[in-house]
Amino acid sequence: MESIRCITGAAARHAHHHRCSHYGIRHWALFLTSIPKAHQQRAADQPRRLYATKNTTHERATRKLNLAPRVAYQPTSATTWIISDGLVSADKEAIALAKGLSLPWTVKRVQWRQGLQWLPIPFKKLIMDYHHVMNRRQTDKLPWFLTGDPLAAPYPSFVLGSGTNAVPGLLQVSRMSGKASYSAHIHFPALPFIHFDQVFLQRHEVVVQLAALGLMKDQKNYFRINSTLNTITPKSLVLARTKALDQGLIPKSYFSDRNSSSIVAVLIGGPNEDCSHNTDRMVNRLARLIDVQGCRVLISFSQRTAANTKQAIAQLRERVQDDEKIFVYDPMAPHGTGTTSGGNEGNRGAVSWTGVPGPIGAAGFLERVNPYEAMLALADKIVVTADSVAMTNEALATGKPVYVLGGELARGKLKVFHRYLADSHATRAFRPGRIPIMPLTSNSKNGNGTSYGNDTADPLSYPGDHPAWNTSLAGQGPDEIKKLAERLRIMRESRITGRRVPEHIAEATC
């Protein structure tokens, strides 16, 4: 009898092993989760009872696995979702691409739960995969490791995200929709591109981050873009200028042509892992720009500008004490105090970002009261801190002279980015002269008949001759957005219908 029981048990184990071997990672995940239960029984139960309990646990888990349906193909609505973590520069790119798709769009603010944000992206992906293996059923509830807006059905036709912080929400929507929502990620996602339907990379990301992957750099579903996606055109600059004048966002003296001094827009970001700030050097150069070169300055802070930088700029403004020479705007200040320049008629404050939901924080805020684009329209020249790729590309989109402040402090991919722009003569280093510098305009000749004075001096950059400005990136943003939107629509349609991707899309390069 015992021998028959042993043979029967061995056959059952063999059949069970043969049946579970087809499950792969699911089987091993269930097996590992059942080990603690078996160890808890071992101290109190008999070996025979332990064997029965272990088998029962596996059988129940297997039945649960068989009954749990896979995520099937889900119908989608003709909408676009933008996964946001509240960062303005990332949201602006995704919103620009969403507008190019010509579908109703919604911002979904989703981010990692506090305490998990410090983990590297690959470890976060393992947490997501393990949760998906252990919870196969369809649910509209956010998983335990995410917080923010619900990602419930009906799912969109397209889901867009920019930056690594948008990766978890992007993957969650793609997974819960059964890949029905076509996912596109802007910038390097720090994950294999196979997890996304399309990835858009800028030149410096291809050169530095993608090339560092070695053999894995040959990933097929990425497309290189020339600059940050933006909607800046000559028409949009005119509209922004008119809006700022009508709403009193900038003092009226900056709209007057009576003052012949140049207007310089200074866009100040914040330090990051690839670029630090030297606040004293920054303030000294800005003071030289006002006191020595006689320029009028429009300064705009960003969402990441450090408190000590704001304080140093405020001290500079108090020393100058002339609102016609320096105007400072702080988008992070509470409502009613968005501008740090005092006494200007009609000045408006910004909406505080604390507790503001995604659509208002990312889109409505920028379109209603922020004079950022109006500053670009009014400026004769633009100065940008080296930490921000987005603001640099937006400044280049205007076609005006662009100077980089603190480019010598850039590292990694930012160093490659600014070196390429400087070598192509699209930007210059911001080093205003210590004495008034006037461009050379003389066409006289020396004794040998050789002309001199080529009008190449620049009062805002280091001494010496400078090549002509390269404005090839001016106004390319809208055209590039149209090209990328068309690519997304055709790629999604080809996947749904099963048709071959047209050659002009499959073989397209930037």
Coordinates of C-alpha atoms in Angstrom, one line a residue:
M1 CA 0.0 0.0 0.0
E2 CA 2.8 2.4 0.9
S3 CA 4.6 1.6 -2.4
I4 CA 1.5 2.3 -4.4
R5 CA 1.0 5.6 -2.5
C6 CA 4.6 6.6 -3.2
I7 CA 4.3 5.8 -6.9
T8 CA 1.0 7.7 -7.1
G9 CA 2.7 10.7 -5.3
A10 CA 5.6 10.7 -7.7
A11 CA 3.3 10.6 -10.7
A12 CA 1.3 13.5 -9.3
R13 CA 4.5 15.5 -8.8
H14 CA 5.7 14.7 -12.3
A15 CA 2.3 15.7 -13.8
H16 CA 2.3 18.8 -11.7
H17 CA 5.8 19.7 -12.8
H18 CA 4.9 19.1 -16.4
R19 CA 1.8 21.2 -16.1
C20 CA 3.5 24.1 -14.5
S21 CA 6.6 24.1 -16.7
H22 CA 4.6 26.0 -19.3
Y23 CA 4.0 29.0 -17.1
G24 CA 7.6 30.1 -16.9
I25 CA 8.1 33.1 -14.7
R26 CA 4.6 32.9 -13.4
H27 CA 5.2 29.5 -12.0
W28 CA 8.4 30.5 -10.3
A29 CA 6.9 33.6 -8.9
L30 CA 4.0 31.6 -7.3
F31 CA 6.5 29.0 -6.1
L32 CA 8.6 31.6 -4.4
T33 CA 5.6 33.2 -2.7
S34 CA 4.5 29.9 -1.4
I35 CA 7.8 29.0 0.3
P36 CA 7.2 31.2 3.4
K37 CA 3.8 29.5 4.0
A38 CA 5.5 26.1 3.9
H39 CA 8.2 27.1 6.4
Q40 CA 5.6 28.5 8.8
Q41 CA 3.9 25.1 8.8
R42 CA 7.1 23.1 9.2
A43 CA 7.6 23.9 12.9
A44 CA 4.2 22.8 14.0
D45 CA 2.9 20.2 11.5
Q46 CA 4.0 16.7 10.6
P47 CA 6.0 16.1 7.4
R48 CA 3.0 14.3 5.8
R49 CA 0.7 17.3 6.6
L50 CA 3.4 19.7 5.3
Y51 CA 3.5 17.8 2.0
A52 CA -0.3 18.0 1.7
T53 CA -0.4 21.7 2.6
K54 CA 2.4 22.5 0.1
N55 CA 0.5 20.7 -2.7
T56 CA -2.7 22.4 -1.8
T57 CA -1.1 25.8 -1.9
H58 CA 0.4 25.1 -5.3
E59 CA -2.9 23.8 -6.6
R60 CA -4.9 26.8 -5.4
A61 CA -2.3 29.1 -6.9
T62 CA -2.4 27.3 -10.2
R63 CA -6.2 27.4 -10.4
K64 CA -6.1 31.1 -9.6
L65 CA -3.5 31.6 -12.3
N66 CA -5.6 29.7 -14.9
L67 CA -8.8 31.6 -14.1
A68 CA -7.1 35.0 -14.1
P69 CA -7.6 36.4 -17.6
R70 CA -4.7 38.0 -19.5
V71 CA -5.1 41.7 -20.3
A72 CA -7.0 41.6 -23.6
Y73 CA -7.0 44.1 -26.4
Q74 CA -9.0 47.1 -25.1
P75 CA -11.0 49.5 -27.2
T76 CA -9.6 53.0 -27.0
S77 CA -11.2 56.5 -27.2
A78 CA -10.0 59.1 -29.6
T79 CA -8.0 61.0 -27.0
T80 CA -4.5 61.6 -25.9
W81 CA -3.2 61.3 -22.3
I82 CA -0.1 63.1 -21.1
I83 CA 1.7 61.5 -18.1
S84 CA 3.1 64.3 -16.0
D85 CA 5.0 64.6 -12.7
G86 CA 4.5 68.4 -12.6
L87 CA 7.8 69.5 -14.3
V88 CA 7.0 72.3 -16.7
S89 CA 9.7 71.7 -19.3
A90 CA 8.6 68.1 -19.7
D91 CA 4.9 68.9 -19.9
K92 CA 5.4 71.6 -22.5
E93 CA 7.0 69.1 -24.9
A94 CA 4.3 66.5 -24.4
I95 CA 1.5 69.0 -24.7
A96 CA 3.1 70.4 -28.0
L97 CA 3.1 66.8 -29.4
A98 CA -0.4 66.2 -28.2
K99 CA -1.7 69.3 -30.0
G100 CA 0.0 68.1 -33.1
L101 CA -2.0 64.8 -33.0
S102 CA -5.2 67.0 -33.2
L103 CA -7.0 64.9 -30.5
P104 CA -8.5 66.0 -27.2
W105 CA -5.8 65.7 -24.6
T106 CA -5.7 65.4 -20.8
V107 CA -2.9 65.7 -18.4
K108 CA -2.6 62.8 -15.9
R109 CA -0.3 63.6 -13.0
V110 CA 1.2 60.3 -11.8
Q111 CA 4.4 59.7 -9.9
W112 CA 6.1 57.2 -7.7
R113 CA 5.0 56.9 -4.1
Q114 CA 7.3 58.8 -1.7
G115 CA 10.2 56.6 -0.5
L116 CA 10.6 54.8 -3.9
Q117 CA 11.7 57.7 -6.0
W118 CA 15.4 57.3 -5.1
L119 CA 15.4 53.8 -6.7
P120 CA 17.0 53.5 -10.2
I121 CA 14.7 53.0 -13.1
P122 CA 15.6 49.3 -13.7
F123 CA 14.7 48.4 -10.1
K124 CA 11.4 50.3 -10.4
K125 CA 10.7 48.3 -13.6
L126 CA 11.3 45.0 -11.6
I127 CA 8.8 46.2 -9.0
M128 CA 6.2 46.9 -11.7
D129 CA 6.8 43.5 -13.4
Y130 CA 6.5 41.6 -10.1
H131 CA 3.3 43.4 -9.3
H132 CA 1.9 42.6 -12.8
V133 CA 2.8 38.9 -12.4
M134 CA 1.1 38.6 -9.1
N135 CA -2.0 40.7 -10.0
R136 CA -3.2 39.7 -13.4
R137 CA -6.8 40.9 -13.2
Q138 CA -8.0 44.0 -14.9
T139 CA -8.4 46.9 -12.4
D140 CA -8.8 50.7 -12.7
K141 CA -7.1 51.2 -9.3
L142 CA -3.5 52.5 -9.3
P143 CA -1.0 50.0 -8.1
W144 CA 0.5 50.5 -4.6
F145 CA 3.7 52.0 -5.8
L146 CA 2.1 54.9 -7.8
T147 CA 0.1 57.9 -6.6
G148 CA -1.8 60.6 -8.4
D149 CA -4.7 60.7 -10.9
P150 CA -6.6 57.5 -11.7
L151 CA -5.7 55.7 -15.0
A152 CA -9.0 54.1 -15.6
A153 CA -10.7 52.9 -18.8
P154 CA -11.6 53.9 -21.5
Y155 CA -8.0 54.2 -22.4
P156 CA -6.6 56.7 -24.9
S157 CA -5.4 56.2 -28.5
F158 CA -2.0 57.8 -27.6
V159 CA -0.2 58.1 -24.3
L160 CA 2.7 60.5 -24.1
G161 CA 5.4 61.2 -21.5
S162 CA 8.6 63.2 -21.3
G163 CA 11.4 62.4 -18.9
T164 CA 12.2 59.4 -16.7
N165 CA 9.6 60.4 -14.1
A166 CA 6.8 59.8 -16.7
V167 CA 8.0 56.2 -17.3
P168 CA 5.8 54.4 -14.6
G169 CA 2.5 56.0 -15.7
L170 CA 3.4 55.4 -19.3
L171 CA 4.1 51.7 -18.8
Q172 CA 1.0 51.3 -16.6
V173 CA -1.4 52.7 -19.3
S174 CA 0.3 50.7 -22.0
R175 CA 0.0 47.5 -20.0
M176 CA -3.5 47.9 -18.7
S177 CA -4.8 48.8 -22.2
G178 CA -3.2 45.6 -23.7
K179 CA -0.9 47.7 -25.8
A180 CA -3.9 49.4 -27.4
S181 CA -2.7 52.8 -26.3
Y182 CA 0.2 53.7 -28.5
S183 CA 3.0 54.9 -26.2
A184 CA 5.6 57.5 -27.1
H185 CA 8.4 58.7 -24.7
I186 CA 10.3 61.9 -25.3
H187 CA 14.0 61.8 -24.1
F188 CA 16.1 58.9 -22.9
P189 CA 14.0 56.6 -20.7
A190 CA 16.8 54.7 -19.0
L191 CA 15.1 51.4 -20.1
P192 CA 15.3 49.2 -23.2
F193 CA 13.2 50.9 -25.9
I194 CA 11.2 47.7 -26.5
H195 CA 8.9 48.7 -23.5
F196 CA 7.7 51.7 -25.6
D197 CA 6.1 51.9 -29.0
Q198 CA 8.2 55.0 -30.0
V199 CA 11.1 56.9 -28.3
F200 CA 12.3 60.3 -29.4
L201 CA 15.8 61.3 -28.6
Q202 CA 17.8 64.6 -29.1
R203 CA 21.2 64.6 -30.7
H204 CA 23.2 64.9 -27.5
E205 CA 21.2 61.9 -26.0
V206 CA 22.1 59.8 -29.0
V207 CA 25.7 60.7 -28.8
V208 CA 26.2 60.3 -25.0
Q209 CA 23.5 58.1 -23.5
L210 CA 22.5 55.8 -26.4
A211 CA 26.1 55.2 -27.5
A212 CA 27.1 54.2 -24.0
L213 CA 24.9 51.1 -24.2
G214 CA 27.3 49.4 -26.6
L215 CA 25.7 46.6 -28.5
M216 CA 22.3 47.6 -27.2
K217 CA 22.4 51.0 -29.0
D218 CA 21.0 49.3 -32.1
Q219 CA 17.4 49.7 -31.1
K220 CA 15.0 50.2 -33.9
N221 CA 12.0 52.1 -32.4
Y222 CA 13.7 55.4 -31.7
F223 CA 13.7 58.6 -33.8
R224 CA 16.2 61.4 -33.5
I225 CA 14.8 65.0 -33.2
N226 CA 16.8 68.1 -33.7
S227 CA 15.6 70.2 -30.7
T228 CA 13.2 70.4 -27.8
L229 CA 9.6 70.2 -29.1
N230 CA 8.2 73.7 -29.0
T231 CA 5.5 75.9 -30.7
I232 CA 7.5 79.1 -31.0
T233 CA 7.0 80.9 -34.3
P234 CA 7.1 84.5 -35.4
K235 CA 3.3 84.6 -35.1
S236 CA 3.3 83.2 -31.6
L237 CA 5.9 85.7 -30.5
V238 CA 3.7 88.6 -31.8
L239 CA 0.7 87.2 -30.0
A240 CA 2.6 86.8 -26.8
R241 CA 3.9 90.4 -27.0
T242 CA 0.4 91.8 -27.6
K243 CA -1.0 89.7 -24.7
A244 CA 1.7 90.9 -22.3
L245 CA 1.0 94.5 -23.2
D246 CA -2.7 94.2 -22.9
Q247 CA -2.6 92.4 -19.6
G248 CA 0.3 94.4 -18.1
L249 CA 2.5 91.5 -17.5
I250 CA 5.7 93.5 -18.3
P251 CA 6.2 97.3 -17.7
K252 CA 5.2 99.4 -20.7
S253 CA 8.6 101.0 -20.9
Y254 CA 10.0 97.8 -22.5
F255 CA 7.5 98.1 -25.3
S256 CA 8.6 101.6 -26.2
D257 CA 11.1 102.2 -29.0
R258 CA 12.3 105.6 -27.6
N259 CA 15.0 103.9 -25.6
S260 CA 17.8 102.8 -28.0
S261 CA 19.5 100.5 -25.5
S262 CA 19.2 96.8 -26.2
I263 CA 16.8 94.5 -24.3
V264 CA 18.3 91.3 -23.0
A265 CA 16.1 88.4 -21.8
V266 CA 17.8 86.3 -19.1
L267 CA 16.3 82.8 -18.5
I268 CA 17.6 81.3 -15.3
G269 CA 17.1 77.6 -14.5
G270 CA 18.4 75.6 -11.6
P271 CA 21.4 73.4 -10.8
N272 CA 21.1 69.7 -11.6
E273 CA 23.3 66.6 -11.8
D274 CA 25.0 67.7 -15.0
C275 CA 25.4 71.4 -14.3
S276 CA 26.1 73.5 -11.2
H277 CA 25.6 77.2 -10.7
N278 CA 28.1 79.9 -9.6
T279 CA 25.7 82.5 -8.3
D280 CA 28.4 85.2 -7.6
R281 CA 29.8 84.9 -11.1
M282 CA 26.2 85.0 -12.5
V283 CA 25.3 88.2 -10.6
N284 CA 28.6 89.9 -11.5
R285 CA 28.1 89.3 -15.2
L286 CA 24.5 90.5 -15.1
A287 CA 25.6 93.6 -13.2
R288 CA 28.3 94.2 -15.9
L289 CA 25.6 93.8 -18.5
I290 CA 23.5 96.6 -16.9
D291 CA 26.2 99.0 -15.6
V292 CA 28.9 98.7 -18.2
Q293 CA 27.1 97.7 -21.5
G294 CA 24.0 99.7 -20.7
C295 CA 21.4 97.0 -21.5
R296 CA 17.9 96.7 -20.2
V297 CA 17.3 93.2 -18.7
L298 CA 14.2 91.0 -18.4
I299 CA 14.8 88.1 -16.0
S300 CA 12.6 85.1 -15.7
F301 CA 13.1 82.4 -13.1
S302 CA 12.1 78.8 -13.7
Q303 CA 10.5 76.1 -11.6
R304 CA 13.9 74.8 -10.5
T305 CA 15.7 78.1 -9.7
A306 CA 17.4 77.9 -6.3
A307 CA 16.4 80.2 -3.4
N308 CA 20.0 81.7 -3.1
T309 CA 20.0 82.6 -6.7
K310 CA 16.6 84.5 -6.4
Q311 CA 17.9 86.3 -3.3
A312 CA 21.1 87.4 -5.1
I313 CA 19.1 88.7 -8.1
A314 CA 16.8 90.5 -5.7
Q315 CA 19.8 92.3 -4.1
L316 CA 21.0 93.3 -7.6
R317 CA 17.6 94.8 -8.4
E318 CA 17.5 96.7 -5.1
R319 CA 20.9 98.1 -5.9
V320 CA 19.9 99.2 -9.4
Q321 CA 16.6 100.6 -8.2
D322 CA 15.3 101.2 -11.7
D323 CA 12.5 99.1 -13.1
E324 CA 13.2 100.4 -16.6
K325 CA 16.6 98.7 -16.4
I326 CA 15.8 95.4 -14.7
F327 CA 12.5 93.5 -14.4
V328 CA 12.4 90.1 -12.6
Y329 CA 9.6 87.6 -12.8
D330 CA 9.2 84.6 -10.4
P331 CA 6.6 82.0 -11.6
M332 CA 6.8 80.2 -8.3
A333 CA 5.8 83.1 -6.1
P334 CA 2.3 83.1 -4.5
H335 CA -0.6 84.7 -6.4
G336 CA -0.3 88.4 -6.5
T337 CA 3.5 88.5 -6.0
G338 CA 4.7 86.8 -9.1
T339 CA 6.9 89.7 -10.1
T340 CA 9.6 90.8 -7.8
S341 CA 9.9 94.3 -9.4
G342 CA 7.7 96.6 -7.4
G343 CA 5.6 99.6 -8.2
N344 CA 4.7 98.6 -11.8
E345 CA 1.2 99.3 -12.9
G346 CA -0.8 96.2 -13.8
N347 CA 1.8 93.6 -12.7
R348 CA 0.3 90.2 -12.1
G349 CA 1.4 87.4 -9.9
A350 CA 1.6 83.7 -10.8
V351 CA -0.4 80.8 -9.6
S352 CA 1.4 78.8 -6.9
W353 CA 2.3 75.3 -7.9
T354 CA 1.4 73.8 -4.5
G355 CA -1.5 71.5 -4.8
V356 CA -2.3 72.6 -8.3
P357 CA -3.6 69.7 -10.5
G358 CA -1.9 68.8 -13.8
P359 CA -3.9 70.6 -16.5
I360 CA -3.9 73.9 -14.6
G361 CA -0.3 73.5 -13.4
A362 CA 1.2 72.6 -16.8
A363 CA -1.0 74.2 -19.4
G364 CA -3.3 76.8 -18.0
F365 CA -0.6 78.4 -15.9
L366 CA 1.7 78.9 -18.8
E367 CA -0.9 80.2 -21.1
R368 CA -2.6 82.7 -18.7
V369 CA -0.2 84.8 -16.7
N370 CA 3.4 83.8 -17.5
P371 CA 5.2 86.5 -19.6
Y372 CA 8.0 84.0 -20.5
E373 CA 7.3 84.0 -24.3
A374 CA 6.6 87.7 -24.3
M375 CA 10.2 88.2 -22.9
L376 CA 11.5 86.2 -25.8
A377 CA 9.5 88.4 -28.2
L378 CA 10.7 91.7 -26.7
A379 CA 14.4 90.8 -26.4
D380 CA 17.0 91.7 -28.9
K381 CA 19.3 89.1 -27.4
I382 CA 18.7 86.1 -25.1
V383 CA 20.9 84.7 -22.3
V384 CA 20.2 81.2 -21.0
T385 CA 21.8 79.3 -18.1
A386 CA 23.5 76.1 -19.2
D387 CA 21.5 73.7 -17.1
S388 CA 18.3 73.9 -19.3
V389 CA 18.2 72.2 -22.7
A390 CA 14.5 73.2 -23.1
M391 CA 15.0 76.9 -22.6
T392 CA 18.1 76.9 -24.8
N393 CA 16.2 75.3 -27.7
E394 CA 13.3 77.7 -27.2
A395 CA 15.6 80.7 -27.3
L396 CA 17.2 79.3 -30.5
A397 CA 13.7 78.9 -32.0
T398 CA 13.3 82.7 -32.0
G399 CA 16.2 83.2 -34.4
K400 CA 17.8 85.8 -32.1
P401 CA 21.4 85.8 -30.8
V402 CA 21.6 83.3 -27.9
Y403 CA 24.3 83.3 -25.2
V404 CA 25.0 80.5 -22.7
L405 CA 25.7 81.5 -19.0
G406 CA 27.8 79.0 -17.1
G407 CA 28.5 76.6 -19.9
E408 CA 32.0 76.0 -18.4
L409 CA 30.2 74.2 -15.5
A410 CA 28.3 71.8 -17.7
R411 CA 29.2 68.1 -17.6
G412 CA 28.2 64.9 -19.4
K413 CA 25.4 65.2 -21.9
L414 CA 25.0 68.9 -21.3
K415 CA 28.6 69.5 -22.1
V416 CA 28.2 67.7 -25.4
F417 CA 25.0 69.6 -26.1
H418 CA 26.5 73.1 -25.6
R419 CA 29.8 72.2 -27.4
Y420 CA 27.8 71.2 -30.5
L421 CA 25.8 74.5 -30.5
A422 CA 29.0 76.5 -29.9
D423 CA 30.9 74.7 -32.6
S424 CA 28.1 75.2 -35.1
H425 CA 28.0 79.0 -34.1
A426 CA 24.4 78.8 -32.9
T427 CA 25.3 80.1 -29.4
R428 CA 28.1 82.1 -27.8
A429 CA 29.5 82.1 -24.2
F430 CA 28.0 84.9 -22.1
R431 CA 31.0 87.0 -21.0
P432 CA 30.1 90.7 -21.2
G433 CA 33.0 93.1 -21.5
R434 CA 34.4 95.0 -18.5
I435 CA 34.5 98.2 -20.6
P436 CA 32.0 99.4 -23.2
I437 CA 32.5 97.5 -26.4
M438 CA 31.2 98.8 -29.7
P439 CA 31.2 96.6 -32.8
L440 CA 33.8 97.6 -35.3
T441 CA 32.1 99.2 -38.4
S442 CA 35.1 100.9 -40.1
N443 CA 35.8 99.8 -43.7
S444 CA 39.1 101.6 -43.9
K445 CA 42.2 99.8 -45.1
N446 CA 45.7 99.7 -43.9
G447 CA 48.8 100.6 -45.9
N448 CA 48.8 97.2 -47.6
G449 CA 45.3 97.6 -48.8
T450 CA 43.9 94.9 -46.5
S451 CA 40.5 95.8 -45.0
Y452 CA 40.0 95.6 -41.3
G453 CA 37.0 96.0 -39.0
N454 CA 34.6 93.2 -39.9
D455 CA 31.9 94.1 -37.4
T456 CA 32.6 90.9 -35.5
A457 CA 33.1 92.3 -32.0
D458 CA 30.4 91.3 -29.5
P459 CA 29.8 93.3 -26.2
L460 CA 28.1 90.3 -24.6
S461 CA 30.7 87.7 -25.3
Y462 CA 34.5 87.4 -24.9
P463 CA 36.8 89.7 -26.9
G464 CA 37.8 88.8 -30.4
D465 CA 36.2 88.1 -33.7
H466 CA 33.1 86.0 -33.9
P467 CA 31.7 84.1 -36.9
A468 CA 28.2 84.9 -38.2
W469 CA 25.3 83.5 -36.2
N470 CA 23.8 80.2 -37.3
T471 CA 20.0 80.5 -37.1
S472 CA 19.2 77.1 -38.7
L473 CA 17.1 76.0 -35.7
A474 CA 14.8 79.0 -35.8
G475 CA 11.1 78.1 -36.3
Q476 CA 11.7 74.4 -36.8
G477 CA 9.6 73.3 -33.8
P478 CA 6.1 73.3 -35.3
D479 CA 7.3 71.5 -38.5
E480 CA 9.0 68.9 -36.5
I481 CA 5.9 68.4 -34.3
K482 CA 3.8 67.8 -37.4
K483 CA 6.3 65.3 -38.7
L484 CA 6.4 63.3 -35.4
A485 CA 2.6 63.4 -35.1
E486 CA 2.2 62.0 -38.6
R487 CA 4.7 59.3 -37.7
L488 CA 2.8 58.3 -34.6
R489 CA -0.6 58.2 -36.4
I490 CA 0.7 56.0 -39.3
M491 CA 2.7 53.7 -37.0
R492 CA -0.4 53.1 -34.8
E493 CA -2.7 52.5 -37.8
S494 CA -0.2 50.0 -39.3
R495 CA -0.1 48.0 -36.1
I496 CA -3.9 47.9 -35.7
T497 CA -4.6 47.0 -39.4
G498 CA -1.6 44.8 -39.8
R499 CA -0.4 46.7 -42.9
R500 CA 3.2 47.4 -43.7
V501 CA 4.6 50.7 -42.6
P502 CA 5.0 53.0 -45.6
E503 CA 8.6 53.4 -46.8
H504 CA 8.7 57.1 -46.2
I505 CA 8.0 56.5 -42.5
A506 CA 10.0 53.3 -42.0
E507 CA 13.1 54.8 -43.6
A508 CA 12.7 58.4 -42.4
T509 CA 15.6 60.0 -40.5
C510 CA 15.8 63.4 -38.8

